[in-house]
């Protein structure tokens, strides 16, 4: 069991490999490829938690703090590398690029240091520093530099606001719907990134865009609805 636990930690650490491949893609000005590698790292992050709980790694490898290990890797992939993409590809006005990326990184630290970042129902309190997802939307939707700058400062501020962001796999309510929808969303993300790499975005049927935007708006609406309903009950 100790060997299995160590292998789970090694699997967690392996997320740094696609992150380094993302850095290589950034340096070669291949933003879609960089996002694909960050997506691979995100898949590893999504699997290592269930594996850690399945094999009870905290008990069998007490000398290794899996939470710290996970946080270090997550901060790199969810925050630092997206900030590097924003900086390298000039996705905000030039005069604000250092300010915006520094603000992104500093506000994100609170997410990882906040012991109450998750509710007992596994919602996130405040924006959960998913900057890799934010950058994906910026790239795919080709949003302007000033809109990107505004989004960065608003989302950074929302890190400290007690609104709920739904974890689609761990929040029990609506999970029977949320789980398949998040897998559909992830599949669509990789479709967008794949056609982005090949330059075939125009070949996508309009139904793909409609489905993607519908699923995205659903999760946004669900988070807003849970924030409002739980606040009215005094449970936020």
Short mmCIF file of C-alpha atoms in Angstrom, two decimals:
data_model
loop_
_atom_site.label_atom_id
_atom_site.label_comp_id
_atom_site.label_asym_id
_atom_site.label_seq_id
_atom_site.Cartn_x
_atom_site.Cartn_y
_atom_site.Cartn_z
CA UNK A 1 0.00 0.00 0.00
CA UNK A 2 2.92 2.36 0.65
CA UNK A 3 4.23 1.69 -2.85
CA UNK A 4 0.81 2.46 -4.31
CA UNK A 5 0.64 5.66 -2.30
CA UNK A 6 4.07 6.73 -3.57
CA UNK A 7 2.98 6.00 -7.13
CA UNK A 8 -0.04 8.25 -6.64
CA UNK A 9 2.27 11.06 -5.49
CA UNK A 10 4.46 10.39 -8.53
CA UNK A 11 1.38 10.59 -10.73
CA UNK A 12 0.53 13.96 -9.15
CA UNK A 13 4.08 15.17 -9.79
CA UNK A 14 3.89 14.01 -13.41
CA UNK A 15 1.58 16.95 -14.08
CA UNK A 16 4.72 19.08 -14.29
CA UNK A 17 5.74 17.28 -17.50
CA UNK A 18 2.88 18.63 -19.67
CA UNK A 19 3.40 21.99 -17.98
CA UNK A 20 7.01 22.10 -19.21
CA UNK A 21 5.75 21.11 -22.66
CA UNK A 22 3.35 24.05 -22.39
CA UNK A 23 6.31 26.34 -21.66
CA UNK A 24 8.06 24.99 -24.74
CA UNK A 25 4.95 25.68 -26.83
CA UNK A 26 4.70 29.22 -25.43
CA UNK A 27 8.31 29.89 -26.39
CA UNK A 28 7.51 28.69 -29.93
CA UNK A 29 4.45 30.99 -30.07
CA UNK A 30 1.99 28.08 -30.24
CA UNK A 31 -0.73 29.20 -27.86
CA UNK A 32 -3.23 26.47 -28.75
CA UNK A 33 -0.63 23.75 -28.21
CA UNK A 34 0.31 25.32 -24.87
CA UNK A 35 -3.34 25.19 -23.82
CA UNK A 36 -3.59 21.55 -24.89
CA UNK A 37 -0.70 20.67 -22.57
CA UNK A 38 -2.30 22.65 -19.75
CA UNK A 39 -5.47 20.66 -20.43
CA UNK A 40 -3.52 17.41 -20.07
CA UNK A 41 -2.12 18.67 -16.77
CA UNK A 42 -5.66 19.52 -15.66
CA UNK A 43 -6.81 15.97 -16.45
CA UNK A 44 -4.00 14.58 -14.28
CA UNK A 45 -5.05 16.93 -11.50
CA UNK A 46 -8.64 15.73 -11.83
CA UNK A 47 -7.60 12.09 -11.44
CA UNK A 48 -4.99 12.28 -8.68
CA UNK A 49 -7.44 13.35 -5.98
CA UNK A 50 -9.76 10.33 -6.34
CA UNK A 51 -6.70 8.07 -6.50
CA UNK A 52 -5.27 9.63 -3.35
CA UNK A 53 -8.52 9.04 -1.50
CA UNK A 54 -8.88 5.53 -2.92
CA UNK A 55 -5.44 4.43 -1.71
CA UNK A 56 -5.43 6.56 1.46
CA UNK A 57 -2.06 8.09 0.67
CA UNK A 58 -2.07 10.35 3.74
CA UNK A 59 -1.98 7.31 6.01
CA UNK A 60 0.57 5.27 4.06
CA UNK A 61 2.99 8.14 3.26
CA UNK A 62 2.68 10.47 6.26
CA UNK A 63 6.07 12.05 5.52
CA UNK A 64 4.71 13.53 2.27
CA UNK A 65 2.11 16.28 2.43
CA UNK A 66 0.01 15.59 -0.65
CA UNK A 67 -1.97 18.81 -0.21
CA UNK A 68 1.16 20.96 -0.42
CA UNK A 69 2.42 18.92 -3.36
CA UNK A 70 -0.89 19.39 -5.15
CA UNK A 71 -1.01 23.13 -4.38
CA UNK A 72 2.50 23.76 -5.74
CA UNK A 73 1.70 21.98 -8.99
CA UNK A 74 -1.77 23.52 -9.30
CA UNK A 75 -0.46 27.06 -8.77
CA UNK A 76 2.03 26.48 -11.57
CA UNK A 77 -0.52 25.16 -14.06
CA UNK A 78 -3.61 27.11 -13.05
CA UNK A 79 -1.98 30.48 -12.38
CA UNK A 80 1.68 30.97 -13.28
CA UNK A 81 1.62 29.50 -16.80
CA UNK A 82 -1.64 31.27 -17.75
CA UNK A 83 -0.02 34.50 -16.54
CA UNK A 84 2.97 33.68 -18.74
CA UNK A 85 0.63 33.16 -21.72
CA UNK A 86 -1.04 36.51 -21.07
CA UNK A 87 2.37 38.18 -20.82
CA UNK A 88 4.02 36.46 -23.80
CA UNK A 89 1.09 36.89 -26.21
CA UNK A 90 0.31 40.48 -25.09
CA UNK A 91 -3.29 39.65 -24.23
CA UNK A 92 -3.76 42.86 -22.23
CA UNK A 93 -2.70 46.42 -23.10
CA UNK A 94 1.10 46.67 -23.12
CA UNK A 95 1.28 49.25 -20.34
CA UNK A 96 -0.65 46.93 -17.99
CA UNK A 97 0.85 43.53 -18.78
CA UNK A 98 3.17 43.34 -15.73
CA UNK A 99 0.57 44.87 -13.42
CA UNK A 100 -2.19 42.54 -14.63
CA UNK A 101 -0.16 39.34 -14.45
CA UNK A 102 1.30 40.24 -11.06
CA UNK A 103 -2.19 41.02 -9.77
CA UNK A 104 -3.41 37.67 -11.13
CA UNK A 105 -0.66 35.77 -9.32
CA UNK A 106 -0.91 37.62 -6.01
CA UNK A 107 -4.70 37.35 -5.72
CA UNK A 108 -4.50 33.66 -6.63
CA UNK A 109 -2.30 32.98 -3.62
CA UNK A 110 -5.31 33.54 -1.38
CA UNK A 111 -7.15 30.64 -3.04
CA UNK A 112 -4.34 28.23 -2.16
CA UNK A 113 -3.69 29.65 1.32
CA UNK A 114 -7.35 29.94 2.35
CA UNK A 115 -8.25 27.03 4.64
CA UNK A 116 -11.94 27.76 4.01
CA UNK A 117 -11.63 27.87 0.21
CA UNK A 118 -14.15 25.04 -0.08
CA UNK A 119 -17.50 24.70 1.63
CA UNK A 120 -18.59 21.45 3.30
CA UNK A 121 -20.54 20.75 0.08
CA UNK A 122 -17.30 21.24 -1.93
CA UNK A 123 -18.35 24.45 -3.63
CA UNK A 124 -15.52 26.94 -3.99
CA UNK A 125 -15.79 30.18 -2.02
CA UNK A 126 -14.81 32.96 -4.39
CA UNK A 127 -13.20 32.61 -7.80
CA UNK A 128 -11.08 29.42 -7.61
CA UNK A 129 -8.09 30.74 -9.61
CA UNK A 130 -8.94 28.75 -12.74
CA UNK A 131 -6.90 31.09 -14.89
CA UNK A 132 -6.08 28.35 -17.39
CA UNK A 133 -9.79 28.16 -18.18
CA UNK A 134 -10.06 31.96 -18.34
CA UNK A 135 -7.14 32.17 -20.78
CA UNK A 136 -8.72 29.43 -22.88
CA UNK A 137 -11.88 31.52 -23.28
CA UNK A 138 -9.80 34.60 -24.10
CA UNK A 139 -7.95 32.73 -26.85
CA UNK A 140 -10.93 30.89 -28.35
CA UNK A 141 -13.29 33.87 -28.23
CA UNK A 142 -10.49 36.22 -29.38
CA UNK A 143 -11.49 38.83 -26.83
CA UNK A 144 -9.84 42.24 -26.92
CA UNK A 145 -7.00 43.39 -24.71
CA UNK A 146 -9.09 45.84 -22.67
CA UNK A 147 -11.84 43.29 -22.10
CA UNK A 148 -9.21 40.78 -20.97
CA UNK A 149 -7.74 43.32 -18.57
CA UNK A 150 -11.18 44.06 -17.12
CA UNK A 151 -11.91 40.34 -16.69
CA UNK A 152 -8.60 39.77 -14.89
CA UNK A 153 -9.22 42.53 -12.37
CA UNK A 154 -12.86 41.54 -11.77
CA UNK A 155 -12.09 37.84 -11.34
CA UNK A 156 -9.11 38.60 -9.13
CA UNK A 157 -11.38 40.69 -6.89
CA UNK A 158 -13.95 37.88 -6.85
CA UNK A 159 -11.35 35.67 -5.16
CA UNK A 160 -12.26 37.48 -1.95
CA UNK A 161 -16.04 37.61 -2.49
CA UNK A 162 -18.04 34.80 -0.81
CA UNK A 163 -19.88 33.69 -3.92
CA UNK A 164 -20.08 29.99 -4.75
CA UNK A 165 -18.46 28.34 -7.74
CA UNK A 166 -19.70 24.79 -8.23
CA UNK A 167 -17.26 21.89 -8.33
CA UNK A 168 -19.14 19.84 -10.96
CA UNK A 169 -17.86 16.46 -9.79
CA UNK A 170 -17.79 16.80 -6.00
CA UNK A 171 -20.93 18.82 -5.24
CA UNK A 172 -23.66 16.22 -4.73
CA UNK A 173 -26.57 18.42 -5.79
CA UNK A 174 -27.20 18.08 -9.53
CA UNK A 175 -24.10 15.88 -9.92
CA UNK A 176 -26.01 13.39 -12.07
CA UNK A 177 -26.36 16.21 -14.62
CA UNK A 178 -23.17 18.16 -13.88
CA UNK A 179 -20.79 15.21 -14.27
CA UNK A 180 -21.75 14.31 -17.86
CA UNK A 181 -21.93 18.00 -18.79
CA UNK A 182 -18.41 18.69 -17.55
CA UNK A 183 -17.10 15.77 -19.61
CA UNK A 184 -18.94 17.15 -22.65
CA UNK A 185 -17.43 20.57 -21.91
CA UNK A 186 -13.93 19.07 -21.64
CA UNK A 187 -14.36 17.20 -24.93
CA UNK A 188 -15.46 20.41 -26.64
CA UNK A 189 -12.46 22.24 -25.18
CA UNK A 190 -10.07 19.75 -26.75
CA UNK A 191 -11.97 19.99 -30.05
CA UNK A 192 -11.48 23.76 -30.06
CA UNK A 193 -7.82 23.41 -29.17
CA UNK A 194 -7.28 20.72 -31.78
CA UNK A 195 -8.78 22.77 -34.59
CA UNK A 196 -6.89 25.78 -33.26
CA UNK A 197 -3.60 23.95 -33.73
CA UNK A 198 -4.54 22.85 -37.25
CA UNK A 199 -6.07 26.20 -38.20
CA UNK A 200 -9.40 24.59 -39.10
CA UNK A 201 -11.62 26.57 -36.72
CA UNK A 202 -13.88 27.71 -39.56
CA UNK A 203 -14.70 24.08 -40.36
CA UNK A 204 -16.54 23.57 -37.06
CA UNK A 205 -20.33 23.39 -37.44
CA UNK A 206 -22.29 26.15 -35.63
CA UNK A 207 -23.88 23.48 -33.40
CA UNK A 208 -20.54 23.01 -31.65
CA UNK A 209 -20.41 26.70 -30.71
CA UNK A 210 -24.02 26.64 -29.54
CA UNK A 211 -23.48 23.55 -27.40
CA UNK A 212 -20.27 24.90 -25.89
CA UNK A 213 -21.77 28.26 -24.99
CA UNK A 214 -24.89 26.59 -23.58
CA UNK A 215 -22.88 24.33 -21.26
CA UNK A 216 -20.64 27.23 -20.23
CA UNK A 217 -23.61 29.45 -19.40
CA UNK A 218 -25.27 26.58 -17.52
CA UNK A 219 -22.36 26.27 -15.08
CA UNK A 220 -22.20 30.05 -14.71
CA UNK A 221 -25.93 30.20 -13.99
CA UNK A 222 -25.74 27.25 -11.59
CA UNK A 223 -23.00 28.92 -9.56
CA UNK A 224 -24.99 32.16 -9.41
CA UNK A 225 -28.17 30.33 -8.44
CA UNK A 226 -26.43 28.40 -5.63
CA UNK A 227 -24.85 31.60 -4.34
CA UNK A 228 -28.22 33.34 -4.25
CA UNK A 229 -30.23 30.45 -2.80
CA UNK A 230 -27.68 29.65 -0.09
CA UNK A 231 -27.36 33.33 0.83
CA UNK A 232 -31.13 33.61 1.31
CA UNK A 233 -30.85 30.69 3.73
CA UNK A 234 -27.94 32.30 5.51
CA UNK A 235 -25.68 29.43 4.47
CA UNK A 236 -22.92 31.31 2.63
#
